[in-house]
Amino acid sequence: MQRQSINWLAMFIGLFALVVFPIGCTTVGTSGAMAESGNTRIERLLIAAGFKSFPESSRLCQKVCPGMPPNKVVLEEMAGKKAYGYYSPESQRLYVGTPAQYQNFINLAVQQNLERQHYAPWGTPITNPDFWKEWQKWESVH
C-alpha cells in the first residue's frame, strides 16, 4: 500500500512539472526575472533614479495628469527651472524628478538597453503654472 502511494506521488510530481515548467519558461526572461511590462520597467528605473512618486489622488497629479501624455517623459520648464514628469495611467501614478534625477534615469535606461523613445523627453517643454505651484508646495514641505 505504501509503495502504491509513493508511485502516485511520483506520477503527480512528474505531471505537475510537465505542466508548470513550460508555463514558467514563457514568463521568465533571459535574466531569470519575471517578465515585466515596458511601463513597469520605466517606473522602476524612475524610482531608482530618485524620482518622487505621487498617486493619482494627490493634488499635484489631479492638477497635472489630465494634460500630460501618458507613458511619456515630459519636460516642465518655467523661469529657468526644470523638472521632468512621467504619468502612468496603468499604475495611476505621477513621477517627478529634477534634472539630476533625470540624468540618473538616462544612465540607468542606457545600462538596461531601454530604447531612446522611452526616456527622451516628449515634444517641446511645457510650462504649466499649476504644476509649478503644486510642485513648489510639495518641495517646501519635504
PDB file of N, CA, C and O in Angstrom, residues 10-24:
ATOM      1  N   ALA A  10       4.931  10.213  -7.099  1.00  0.00           N
ATOM      2  CA  ALA A  10       5.940  10.429  -8.142  1.00  0.00           C
ATOM      3  C   ALA A  10       5.270  10.817  -9.456  1.00  0.00           C
ATOM      4  O   ALA A  10       5.741  11.701 -10.175  1.00  0.00           O
ATOM      5  N   MET A  11       4.166  10.150  -9.788  1.00  0.00           N
ATOM      6  CA  MET A  11       3.452  10.467 -11.028  1.00  0.00           C
ATOM      7  C   MET A  11       2.867  11.890 -10.944  1.00  0.00           C
ATOM      8  O   MET A  11       2.934  12.658 -11.907  1.00  0.00           O
ATOM      9  N   PHE A  12       2.317  12.264  -9.796  1.00  0.00           N
ATOM     10  CA  PHE A  12       1.761  13.601  -9.616  1.00  0.00           C
ATOM     11  C   PHE A  12       2.843  14.666  -9.791  1.00  0.00           C
ATOM     12  O   PHE A  12       2.648  15.670 -10.485  1.00  0.00           O
ATOM     13  N   ILE A  13       3.990  14.472  -9.170  1.00  0.00           N
ATOM     14  CA  ILE A  13       5.101  15.422  -9.281  1.00  0.00           C
ATOM     15  C   ILE A  13       5.563  15.529 -10.729  1.00  0.00           C
ATOM     16  O   ILE A  13       5.817  16.618 -11.236  1.00  0.00           O
ATOM     17  N   GLY A  14       5.650  14.400 -11.407  1.00  0.00           N
ATOM     18  CA  GLY A  14       6.065  14.402 -12.816  1.00  0.00           C
ATOM     19  C   GLY A  14       5.089  15.173 -13.688  1.00  0.00           C
ATOM     20  O   GLY A  14       5.486  15.983 -14.534  1.00  0.00           O
ATOM     21  N   LEU A  15       3.778  14.920 -13.519  1.00  0.00           N
ATOM     22  CA  LEU A  15       2.768  15.643 -14.294  1.00  0.00           C
ATOM     23  C   LEU A  15       2.777  17.134 -13.960  1.00  0.00           C
ATOM     24  O   LEU A  15       2.657  17.985 -14.843  1.00  0.00           O
ATOM     25  N   PHE A  16       2.914  17.443 -12.686  1.00  0.00           N
ATOM     26  CA  PHE A  16       2.977  18.839 -12.251  1.00  0.00           C
ATOM     27  C   PHE A  16       4.143  19.555 -12.936  1.00  0.00           C
ATOM     28  O   PHE A  16       4.001  20.663 -13.450  1.00  0.00           O
ATOM     29  N   ALA A  17       5.306  18.920 -12.966  1.00  0.00           N
ATOM     30  CA  ALA A  17       6.488  19.516 -13.597  1.00  0.00           C
ATOM     31  C   ALA A  17       6.266  19.713 -15.093  1.00  0.00           C
ATOM     32  O   ALA A  17       6.672  20.726 -15.659  1.00  0.00           O
ATOM     33  N   LEU A  18       5.597  18.759 -15.748  1.00  0.00           N
ATOM     34  CA  LEU A  18       5.334  18.889 -17.190  1.00  0.00           C
ATOM     35  C   LEU A  18       4.407  20.053 -17.494  1.00  0.00           C
ATOM     36  O   LEU A  18       4.526  20.701 -18.525  1.00  0.00           O
ATOM     37  N   VAL A  19       3.478  20.321 -16.596  1.00  0.00           N
ATOM     38  CA  VAL A  19       2.533  21.414 -16.811  1.00  0.00           C
ATOM     39  C   VAL A  19       3.133  22.761 -16.417  1.00  0.00           C
ATOM     40  O   VAL A  19       3.030  23.731 -17.144  1.00  0.00           O
ATOM     41  N   VAL A  20       3.779  22.826 -15.268  1.00  0.00           N
ATOM     42  CA  VAL A  20       4.270  24.096 -14.739  1.00  0.00           C
ATOM     43  C   VAL A  20       5.535  24.570 -15.428  1.00  0.00           C
ATOM     44  O   VAL A  20       5.691  25.749 -15.706  1.00  0.00           O
ATOM     45  N   PHE A  21       6.462  23.696 -15.733  1.00  0.00           N
ATOM     46  CA  PHE A  21       7.743  24.114 -16.306  1.00  0.00           C
ATOM     47  C   PHE A  21       7.581  24.893 -17.605  1.00  0.00           C
ATOM     48  O   PHE A  21       8.147  25.971 -17.747  1.00  0.00           O
ATOM     49  N   PRO A  22       6.782  24.428 -18.593  1.00  0.00           N
ATOM     50  CA  PRO A  22       6.634  25.233 -19.816  1.00  0.00           C
ATOM     51  C   PRO A  22       5.986  26.590 -19.563  1.00  0.00           C
ATOM     52  O   PRO A  22       6.336  27.576 -20.180  1.00  0.00           O
ATOM     53  N   ILE A  23       5.046  26.663 -18.617  1.00  0.00           N
ATOM     54  CA  ILE A  23       4.420  27.951 -18.305  1.00  0.00           C
ATOM     55  C   ILE A  23       5.448  28.893 -17.709  1.00  0.00           C
ATOM     56  O   ILE A  23       5.536  30.061 -18.062  1.00  0.00           O
ATOM     57  N   GLY A  24       6.260  28.390 -16.799  1.00  0.00           N
ATOM     58  CA  GLY A  24       7.308  29.206 -16.186  1.00  0.00           C
ATOM     59  C   GLY A  24       8.291  29.719 -17.209  1.00  0.00           C
ATOM     60  O   GLY A  24       8.746  30.855 -17.126  1.00  0.00           O
TER      61      GLY A  24
END
